[in-house]
Amino acid sequence: MDDEKIQNNEAKEENDQKLSTNARIQLAAQLFIESYSSKTDVVTDLNHPFPVSLSGLSDDEGKDIELLVTLLASAKKTGQRQFDCASKLIDFCNTLLSNEGNPVERLVYFFL
């Protein structure tokens, strides 16, 4: 009986994870590029930079994409020598990640 519950939970978790790690990275890159090509700096709102674009994703997927986009934005701000903004974005990343978390969290952790 306990084995059946474990298998059901694992199947549920797999269904909740619609996007692979690679797909999450690609979506984050796409959103980042679109945000800067539109000449609207949507990343300045640290509460949730892409509320509409992330609809339909699980909470974990949305969090991972938000984390990746924020990392990319901090790199962009650093390149523009906007160090105060980059620092705030990095601080925001640090609130969302763990070196023992999922693959995206670990990736960002080791970049910071």
GROMACS .gro file of N, CA, C and O in nm:
model
  448
    1MET      N    1   0.083  -0.120   0.000
    1MET     CA    2   0.000   0.000   0.000
    1MET      C    3   0.087   0.126   0.000
    1MET      O    4   0.060   0.217  -0.075
    2ASP      N    5   0.191   0.131   0.083
    2ASP     CA    6   0.277   0.247   0.086
    2ASP      C    7   0.353   0.265  -0.045
    2ASP      O    8   0.374   0.378  -0.090
    3ASP      N    9   0.394   0.154  -0.107
    3ASP     CA   10   0.462   0.162  -0.236
    3ASP      C   11   0.370   0.223  -0.342
    3ASP      O   12   0.415   0.300  -0.427
    4GLU      N   13   0.244   0.190  -0.335
    4GLU     CA   14   0.148   0.244  -0.431
    4GLU      C   15   0.133   0.395  -0.414
    4GLU      O   16   0.128   0.470  -0.511
    5LYS      N   17   0.129   0.443  -0.290
    5LYS     CA   18   0.121   0.587  -0.264
    5LYS      C   19   0.244   0.658  -0.317
    5LYS      O   20   0.234   0.765  -0.376
    6ILE      N   21   0.360   0.600  -0.295
    6ILE     CA   22   0.485   0.660  -0.342
    6ILE      C   23   0.484   0.670  -0.494
    6ILE      O   24   0.519   0.774  -0.551
    7GLN      N   25   0.443   0.564  -0.561
    7GLN     CA   26   0.437   0.566  -0.707
    7GLN      C   27   0.337   0.669  -0.758
    7GLN      O   28   0.363   0.739  -0.856
    8ASN      N   29   0.224   0.681  -0.691
    8ASN     CA   30   0.125   0.780  -0.730
    8ASN      C   31   0.179   0.922  -0.712
    8ASN      O   32   0.156   1.008  -0.796
    9ASN      N   33   0.250   0.947  -0.602
    9ASN     CA   34   0.310   1.078  -0.579
    9ASN      C   35   0.416   1.109  -0.683
    9ASN      O   36   0.426   1.222  -0.731
   10GLU      N   37   0.498   1.009  -0.718
   10GLU     CA   38   0.601   1.030  -0.820
   10GLU      C   39   0.537   1.060  -0.955
   10GLU      O   40   0.583   1.147  -1.028
   11ALA      N   41   0.431   0.989  -0.989
   11ALA     CA   42   0.362   1.014  -1.116
   11ALA      C   43   0.301   1.154  -1.117
   11ALA      O   44   0.307   1.224  -1.219
   12LYS      N   45   0.245   1.196  -1.005
   12LYS     CA   46   0.188   1.330  -0.996
   12LYS      C   47   0.296   1.436  -1.014
   12LYS      O   48   0.277   1.534  -1.085
   13GLU      N   49   0.412   1.417  -0.950
   13GLU     CA   50   0.522   1.512  -0.963
   13GLU      C   51   0.569   1.520  -1.108
   13GLU      O   52   0.598   1.629  -1.157
   14GLU      N   53   0.577   1.407  -1.177
   14GLU     CA   54   0.618   1.407  -1.317
   14GLU      C   55   0.518   1.484  -1.402
   14GLU      O   56   0.556   1.557  -1.492
   15ASN      N   57   0.388   1.468  -1.376
   15ASN     CA   58   0.286   1.539  -1.451
   15ASN      C   59   0.291   1.688  -1.422
   15ASN      O   60   0.260   1.769  -1.509
   16ASP      N   61   0.327   1.727  -1.300
   16ASP     CA   62   0.337   1.868  -1.264
   16ASP      C   63   0.454   1.936  -1.333
   16ASP      O   64   0.453   2.057  -1.352
   17GLN      N   65   0.556   1.860  -1.370
   17GLN     CA   66   0.674   1.915  -1.435
   17GLN      C   67   0.657   1.903  -1.586
   17GLN      O   68   0.701   1.809  -1.648
   18LYS      N   69   0.592   2.002  -1.647
   18LYS     CA   70   0.566   1.998  -1.790
   18LYS      C   71   0.690   2.029  -1.871
   18LYS      O   72   0.708   1.976  -1.979
   19LEU      N   73   0.774   2.118  -1.821
   19LEU     CA   74   0.891   2.163  -1.896
   19LEU      C   75   1.019   2.100  -1.841
   19LEU      O   76   1.041   2.101  -1.720
   20SER      N   77   1.103   2.052  -1.930
   20SER     CA   78   1.234   2.002  -1.889
   20SER      C   79   1.321   2.121  -1.847
   20SER      O   80   1.287   2.237  -1.872
   21THR      N   81   1.433   2.091  -1.786
   21THR     CA   82   1.527   2.197  -1.747
   21THR      C   83   1.572   2.275  -1.870
   21THR      O   84   1.576   2.399  -1.868
   22ASN      N   85   1.604   2.205  -1.978
   22ASN     CA   86   1.645   2.274  -2.102
   22ASN      C   87   1.535   2.364  -2.155
   22ASN      O   88   1.562   2.475  -2.201
   23ALA      N   89   1.412   2.316  -2.151
   23ALA     CA   90   1.299   2.397  -2.199
   23ALA      C   91   1.280   2.521  -2.112
   23ALA      O   92   1.248   2.628  -2.163
   24ARG      N   93   1.302   2.507  -1.983
   24ARG     CA   94   1.292   2.622  -1.892
   24ARG      C   95   1.398   2.726  -1.925
   24ARG      O   96   1.371   2.846  -1.927
   25ILE      N   97   1.519   2.679  -1.951
   25ILE     CA   98   1.629   2.771  -1.986
   25ILE      C   99   1.599   2.841  -2.117
   25ILE      O  100   1.618   2.962  -2.130
   26GLN      N  101   1.549   2.767  -2.215
   26GLN     CA  102   1.517   2.826  -2.345
   26GLN      C  103   1.405   2.929  -2.332
   26GLN      O  104   1.412   3.037  -2.393
   27LEU      N  105   1.302   2.899  -2.254
   27LEU     CA  106   1.192   2.993  -2.235
   27LEU      C  107   1.240   3.119  -2.164
   27LEU      O  108   1.204   3.230  -2.201
   28ALA      N  109   1.324   3.102  -2.064
   28ALA     CA  110   1.378   3.217  -1.992
   28ALA      C  111   1.461   3.304  -2.086
   28ALA      O  112   1.448   3.428  -2.084
   29ALA      N  113   1.542   3.243  -2.170
   29ALA     CA  114   1.623   3.319  -2.265
   29ALA      C  115   1.533   3.394  -2.363
   29ALA      O  116   1.558   3.512  -2.393
   30GLN      N  117   1.429   3.328  -2.409
   30GLN     CA  118   1.336   3.392  -2.502
   30GLN      C  119   1.267   3.512  -2.436
   30GLN      O  120   1.258   3.619  -2.495
   31LEU      N  121   1.220   3.495  -2.314
   31LEU     CA  122   1.155   3.606  -2.244
   31LEU      C  123   1.252   3.721  -2.220
   31LEU      O  124   1.216   3.838  -2.234
   32PHE      N  125   1.375   3.687  -2.185
   32PHE     CA  126   1.476   3.790  -2.162
   32PHE      C  127   1.503   3.868  -2.290
   32PHE      O  128   1.504   3.992  -2.289
   33ILE      N  129   1.523   3.798  -2.399
   33ILE     CA  130   1.550   3.864  -2.528
   33ILE      C  131   1.432   3.951  -2.568
   33ILE      O  132   1.450   4.066  -2.611
   34GLU      N  133   1.312   3.898  -2.554
   34GLU     CA  134   1.192   3.977  -2.589
   34GLU      C  135   1.180   4.101  -2.503
   34GLU      O  136   1.141   4.207  -2.551
   35SER      N  137   1.215   4.090  -2.376
   35SER     CA  138   1.200   4.206  -2.287
   35SER      C  139   1.297   4.317  -2.325
   35SER      O  140   1.263   4.434  -2.315
   36TYR      N  141   1.415   4.283  -2.369
   36TYR     CA  142   1.512   4.386  -2.407
   36TYR      C  143   1.494   4.431  -2.551
   36TYR      O  144   1.527   4.544  -2.583
   37SER      N  145   1.441   4.349  -2.639
   37SER     CA  146   1.418   4.393  -2.776
   37SER      C  147   1.296   4.483  -2.785
   37SER      O  148   1.283   4.562  -2.878
   38SER      N  149   1.205   4.474  -2.688
   38SER     CA  150   1.088   4.560  -2.688
   38SER      C  151   1.119   4.697  -2.629
   38SER      O  152   1.033   4.784  -2.623
   39LYS      N  153   1.242   4.714  -2.582
   39LYS     CA  154   1.289   4.840  -2.522
   39LYS      C  155   1.211   4.876  -2.397
   39LYS      O  156   1.205   4.990  -2.357
   40THR      N  157   1.149   4.778  -2.337
   40THR     CA  158   1.080   4.796  -2.210
   40THR      C  159   1.152   4.710  -2.109
   40THR      O  160   1.160   4.590  -2.125
   41ASP      N  161   1.206   4.771  -2.007
   41ASP     CA  162   1.281   4.697  -1.907
   41ASP      C  163   1.184   4.640  -1.804
   41ASP      O  164   1.163   4.696  -1.698
   42VAL      N  165   1.124   4.526  -1.838
   42VAL     CA  166   1.022   4.467  -1.751
   42VAL      C  167   1.084   4.401  -1.628
   42VAL      O  168   1.012   4.365  -1.536
   43VAL      N  169   1.214   4.387  -1.624
   43VAL     CA  170   1.278   4.318  -1.513
   43VAL      C  171   1.292   4.409  -1.391
   43VAL      O  172   1.324   4.363  -1.282
   44THR      N  173   1.265   4.536  -1.404
   44THR     CA  174   1.281   4.625  -1.291
   44THR      C  175   1.179   4.600  -1.181
   44THR      O  176   1.201   4.635  -1.067
   45ASP      N  177   1.066   4.538  -1.214
   45ASP     CA  178   0.967   4.502  -1.113
   45ASP      C  179   1.005   4.367  -1.054
   45ASP      O  180   0.980   4.263  -1.112
   46LEU      N  181   1.066   4.368  -0.938
   46LEU     CA  182   1.119   4.246  -0.880
   46LEU      C  183   1.010   4.156  -0.821
   46LEU      O  184   1.037   4.042  -0.787
   47ASN      N  185   0.889   4.207  -0.809
   47ASN     CA  186   0.783   4.124  -0.752
   47ASN      C  187   0.749   4.008  -0.844
   47ASN      O  188   0.734   3.896  -0.800
   48HIS      N  189   0.733   4.034  -0.970
   48HIS     CA  190   0.707   3.928  -1.067
   48HIS      C  191   0.718   3.988  -1.205
   48HIS      O  192   0.623   4.045  -1.257
   49PRO      N  193   0.833   3.977  -1.268
   49PRO     CA  194   0.855   4.047  -1.393
   49PRO      C  195   0.771   4.000  -1.511
   49PRO      O  196   0.747   4.074  -1.602
   50PHE      N  197   0.724   3.876  -1.512
   50PHE     CA  198   0.652   3.824  -1.627
   50PHE      C  199   0.521   3.757  -1.588
   50PHE      O  200   0.501   3.640  -1.613
   51PRO      N  201   0.429   3.828  -1.523
   51PRO     CA  202   0.308   3.762  -1.475
   51PRO      C  203   0.224   3.700  -1.586
   51PRO      O  204   0.171   3.592  -1.570
   52VAL      N  205   0.209   3.765  -1.699
   52VAL     CA  206   0.126   3.713  -1.806
   52VAL      C  207   0.198   3.600  -1.879
   52VAL      O  208   0.141   3.495  -1.906
   53SER      N  209   0.326   3.618  -1.908
   53SER     CA  210   0.402   3.520  -1.985
   53SER      C  211   0.416   3.387  -1.913
   53SER      O  212   0.437   3.286  -1.977
   54LEU      N  213   0.407   3.387  -1.781
   54LEU     CA  214   0.426   3.265  -1.706
   54LEU      C  215   0.295   3.196  -1.671
   54LEU      O  216   0.297   3.092  -1.606
   55SER      N  217   0.183   3.250  -1.716
   55SER     CA  218   0.056   3.186  -1.686
   55SER      C  219   0.051   3.050  -1.756
   55SER      O  220   0.102   3.033  -1.866
   56GLY      N  221  -0.006   2.953  -1.690
   56GLY     CA  222  -0.015   2.819  -1.744
   56GLY      C  223   0.099   2.728  -1.702
   56GLY      O  224   0.097   2.610  -1.729
   57LEU      N  225   0.199   2.784  -1.636
   57LEU     CA  226   0.311   2.704  -1.587
   57LEU      C  227   0.289   2.670  -1.441
   57LEU      O  228   0.220   2.741  -1.369
   58SER      N  229   0.351   2.563  -1.398
   58SER     CA  230   0.345   2.530  -1.256
   58SER      C  231   0.423   2.634  -1.177
   58SER      O  232   0.503   2.710  -1.233
   59ASP      N  233   0.402   2.639  -1.047
   59ASP     CA  234   0.474   2.733  -0.962
   59ASP      C  235   0.625   2.712  -0.972
   59ASP      O  236   0.700   2.809  -0.980
   60ASP      N  237   0.668   2.586  -0.973
   60ASP     CA  238   0.812   2.557  -0.983
   60ASP      C  239   0.869   2.603  -1.117
   60ASP      O  240   0.979   2.658  -1.122
   61GLU      N  241   0.796   2.579  -1.224
   61GLU     CA  242   0.843   2.622  -1.355
   61GLU      C  243   0.853   2.774  -1.362
   61GLU      O  244   0.953   2.829  -1.410
   62GLY      N  245   0.752   2.842  -1.313
   62GLY     CA  246   0.752   2.987  -1.311
   62GLY      C  247   0.866   3.043  -1.228
   62GLY      O  248   0.934   3.138  -1.269
   63LYS      N  249   0.890   2.981  -1.112
   63LYS     CA  250   0.999   3.026  -1.025
   63LYS      C  251   1.134   3.007  -1.094
   63LYS      O  252   1.220   3.096  -1.090
   64ASP      N  253   1.152   2.893  -1.159
   64ASP     CA  254   1.278   2.867  -1.228
   64ASP      C  255   1.302   2.966  -1.342
   64ASP      O  256   1.412   3.018  -1.358
   65ILE      N  257   1.198   2.993  -1.418
   65ILE     CA  258   1.212   3.086  -1.530
   65ILE      C  259   1.239   3.227  -1.478
   65ILE      O  260   1.324   3.299  -1.530
   66GLU      N  261   1.168   3.266  -1.373
   66GLU     CA  262   1.191   3.397  -1.312
   66GLU      C  263   1.335   3.408  -1.262
   66GLU      O  264   1.401   3.510  -1.281
   67LEU      N  265   1.384   3.304  -1.202
   67LEU     CA  266   1.521   3.301  -1.151
   67LEU      C  267   1.622   3.317  -1.264
   67LEU      O  268   1.716   3.397  -1.256
   68LEU      N  269   1.602   3.243  -1.372
   68LEU     CA  270   1.694   3.251  -1.486
   68LEU      C  271   1.690   3.388  -1.554
   68LEU      O  272   1.794   3.445  -1.588
   69VAL      N  273   1.571   3.443  -1.572
   69VAL     CA  274   1.559   3.575  -1.634
   69VAL      C  275   1.625   3.681  -1.546
   69VAL      O  276   1.693   3.771  -1.595
   70THR      N  277   1.608   3.669  -1.417
   70THR     CA  278   1.669   3.764  -1.324
   70THR      C  279   1.821   3.755  -1.329
   70THR      O  280   1.890   3.857  -1.327
   71LEU      N  281   1.875   3.634  -1.340
   71LEU     CA  282   2.020   3.617  -1.354
   71LEU      C  283   2.069   3.683  -1.483
   71LEU      O  284   2.169   3.756  -1.482
   72LEU      N  285   1.999   3.660  -1.593
   72LEU     CA  286   2.037   3.723  -1.719
   72LEU      C  287   2.029   3.875  -1.710
   72LEU      O  288   2.116   3.946  -1.761
   73ALA      N  289   1.926   3.925  -1.644
   73ALA     CA  290   1.911   4.069  -1.629
   73ALA      C  291   2.024   4.128  -1.545
   73ALA      O  292   2.074   4.237  -1.575
   74SER      N  293   2.066   4.055  -1.443
   74SER     CA  294   2.176   4.106  -1.360
   74SER      C  295   2.305   4.112  -1.441
   74SER      O  296   2.383   4.206  -1.427
   75ALA      N  297   2.326   4.015  -1.528
   75ALA     CA  298   2.444   4.018  -1.615
   75ALA      C  299   2.437   4.136  -1.712
   75ALA      O  300   2.537   4.205  -1.735
   76LYS      N  301   2.318   4.160  -1.767
   76LYS     CA  302   2.300   4.273  -1.858
   76LYS      C  303   2.327   4.405  -1.786
   76LYS      O  304   2.396   4.492  -1.839
   77LYS      N  305   2.273   4.420  -1.665
   77LYS     CA  306   2.293   4.544  -1.589
   77LYS      C  307   2.440   4.562  -1.552
   77LYS      O  308   2.492   4.673  -1.553
   78THR      N  309   2.509   4.453  -1.524
   78THR     CA  310   2.652   4.461  -1.495
   78THR      C  311   2.727   4.510  -1.619
   78THR      O  312   2.814   4.596  -1.611
   79GLY      N  313   2.692   4.456  -1.734
   79GLY     CA  314   2.754   4.498  -1.859
   79GLY      C  315   2.728   4.644  -1.891
   79GLY      O  316   2.810   4.710  -1.956
   80GLN      N  317   2.615   4.695  -1.844
   80GLN     CA  318   2.581   4.837  -1.863
   80GLN      C  319   2.636   4.924  -1.751
   80GLN      O  320   2.607   5.042  -1.745
   81ARG      N  321   2.713   4.864  -1.664
   81ARG     CA  322   2.775   4.932  -1.549
   81ARG      C  323   2.672   4.991  -1.454
   81ARG      O  324   2.695   5.090  -1.386
   82GLN      N  325   2.555   4.927  -1.445
   82GLN     CA  326   2.450   4.966  -1.352
   82GLN      C  327   2.458   4.871  -1.233
   82GLN      O  328   2.373   4.785  -1.212
   83PHE      N  329   2.563   4.889  -1.154
   83PHE     CA  330   2.598   4.793  -1.051
   83PHE      C  331   2.497   4.787  -0.937
   83PHE      O  332   2.473   4.680  -0.881
   84ASP      N  333   2.435   4.899  -0.902
   84ASP     CA  334   2.334   4.897  -0.795
   84ASP      C  335   2.215   4.811  -0.834
   84ASP      O  336   2.168   4.729  -0.755
   85CYS      N  337   2.168   4.827  -0.956
   85CYS     CA  338   2.055   4.747  -1.004
   85CYS      C  339   2.095   4.600  -1.015
   85CYS      O  340   2.020   4.512  -0.975
   86ALA      N  341   2.214   4.574  -1.067
   86ALA     CA  342   2.263   4.436  -1.079
   86ALA      C  343   2.271   4.370  -0.942
   86ALA      O  344   2.233   4.254  -0.926
   87SER      N  345   2.317   4.445  -0.845
   87SER     CA  346   2.329   4.391  -0.709
   87SER      C  347   2.192   4.356  -0.651
   87SER      O  348   2.175   4.252  -0.587
   88LYS      N  349   2.093   4.441  -0.676
   88LYS     CA  350   1.957   4.412  -0.629
   88LYS      C  351   1.900   4.288  -0.696
   88LYS      O  352   1.834   4.206  -0.631
   89LEU      N  353   1.928   4.272  -0.824
   89LEU     CA  354   1.880   4.153  -0.895
   89LEU      C  355   1.948   4.027  -0.842
   89LEU      O  356   1.884   3.923  -0.826
   90ILE      N  357   2.076   4.036  -0.812
   90ILE     CA  358   2.148   3.921  -0.755
   90ILE      C  359   2.092   3.888  -0.617
   90ILE      O  360   2.074   3.770  -0.584
   91ASP      N  361   2.066   3.990  -0.537
   91ASP     CA  362   2.006   3.966  -0.406
   91ASP      C  363   1.871   3.895  -0.420
   91ASP      O  364   1.839   3.805  -0.343
   92PHE      N  365   1.793   3.937  -0.519
   92PHE     CA  366   1.664   3.873  -0.544
   92PHE      C  367   1.684   3.726  -0.582
   92PHE      O  368   1.613   3.638  -0.534
   93CYS      N  369   1.782   3.699  -0.668
   93CYS     CA  370   1.814   3.560  -0.705
   93CYS      C  371   1.845   3.478  -0.581
   93CYS      O  372   1.801   3.363  -0.568
   94ASN      N  373   1.924   3.535  -0.492
   94ASN     CA  374   1.966   3.462  -0.373
   94ASN      C  375   1.848   3.420  -0.286
   94ASN      O  376   1.857   3.322  -0.213
   95THR      N  377   1.738   3.494  -0.293
   95THR     CA  378   1.620   3.456  -0.213
   95THR      C  379   1.546   3.337  -0.273
   95THR      O  380   1.467   3.274  -0.205
   96LEU      N  381   1.574   3.304  -0.399
   96LEU     CA  382   1.500   3.200  -0.469
   96LEU      C  383   1.577   3.070  -0.488
   96LEU      O  384   1.521   2.973  -0.536
   97LEU      N  385   1.703   3.066  -0.453
   97LEU     CA  386   1.782   2.950  -0.493
   97LEU      C  387   1.846   2.877  -0.376
   97LEU      O  388   1.845   2.923  -0.264
   98SER      N  389   1.900   2.762  -0.411
   98SER     CA  390   1.968   2.677  -0.314
   98SER      C  391   2.071   2.592  -0.388
   98SER      O  392   2.048   2.551  -0.501
   99ASN      N  393   2.185   2.568  -0.324
   99ASN     CA  394   2.285   2.482  -0.386
   99ASN      C  395   2.243   2.335  -0.380
   99ASN      O  396   2.307   2.251  -0.440
  100GLU      N  397   2.136   2.307  -0.310
  100GLU     CA  398   2.084   2.171  -0.301
  100GLU      C  399   1.945   2.160  -0.364
  100GLU      O  400   1.876   2.060  -0.348
  101GLY      N  401   1.904   2.263  -0.439
  101GLY     CA  402   1.772   2.265  -0.499
  101GLY      C  403   1.768   2.188  -0.630
  101GLY      O  404   1.852   2.103  -0.659
  102ASN      N  405   1.670   2.224  -0.711
  102ASN     CA  406   1.654   2.158  -0.841
  102ASN      C  407   1.767   2.201  -0.935
  102ASN      O  408   1.846   2.289  -0.901
  103PRO      N  409   1.776   2.144  -1.054
  103PRO     CA  410   1.887   2.177  -1.144
  103PRO      C  411   1.900   2.325  -1.178
  103PRO      O  412   2.012   2.377  -1.185
  104VAL      N  413   1.790   2.394  -1.197
  104VAL     CA  414   1.796   2.537  -1.229
  104VAL      C  415   1.850   2.616  -1.110
  104VAL      O  416   1.936   2.702  -1.125
  105GLU      N  417   1.803   2.585  -0.990
  105GLU     CA  418   1.853   2.654  -0.870
  105GLU      C  419   2.003   2.632  -0.853
  105GLU      O  420   2.076   2.726  -0.821
  106ARG      N  421   2.047   2.510  -0.874
  106ARG     CA  422   2.190   2.481  -0.861
  106ARG      C  423   2.271   2.553  -0.968
  106ARG      O  424   2.379   2.607  -0.939
  107LEU      N  425   2.220   2.559  -1.090
  107LEU     CA  426   2.288   2.628  -1.198
  107LEU      C  427   2.309   2.775  -1.162
  107LEU      O  428   2.420   2.828  -1.171
  108VAL      N  429   2.203   2.841  -1.121
  108VAL     CA  430   2.212   2.983  -1.087
  108VAL      C  431   2.301   3.002  -0.965
  108VAL      O  432   2.382   3.095  -0.958
  109TYR      N  433   2.290   2.914  -0.867
  109TYR     CA  434   2.373   2.921  -0.747
  109TYR      C  435   2.521   2.924  -0.784
  109TYR      O  436   2.597   3.006  -0.733
  110PHE      N  437   2.562   2.837  -0.875
  110PHE     CA  438   2.703   2.829  -0.910
  110PHE      C  439   2.747   2.942  -1.002
  110PHE      O  440   2.865   2.976  -1.008
  111PHE      N  441   2.653   3.007  -1.070
  111PHE     CA  442   2.688   3.126  -1.149
  111PHE      C  443   2.711   3.247  -1.059
  111PHE      O  444   2.789   3.335  -1.091
  112LEU      N  445   2.639   3.250  -0.947
  112LEU     CA  446   2.653   3.365  -0.856
  112LEU      C  447   2.773   3.342  -0.767
  112LEU      O  448   2.836   3.424  -0.719
   0.00000   0.00000   0.00000
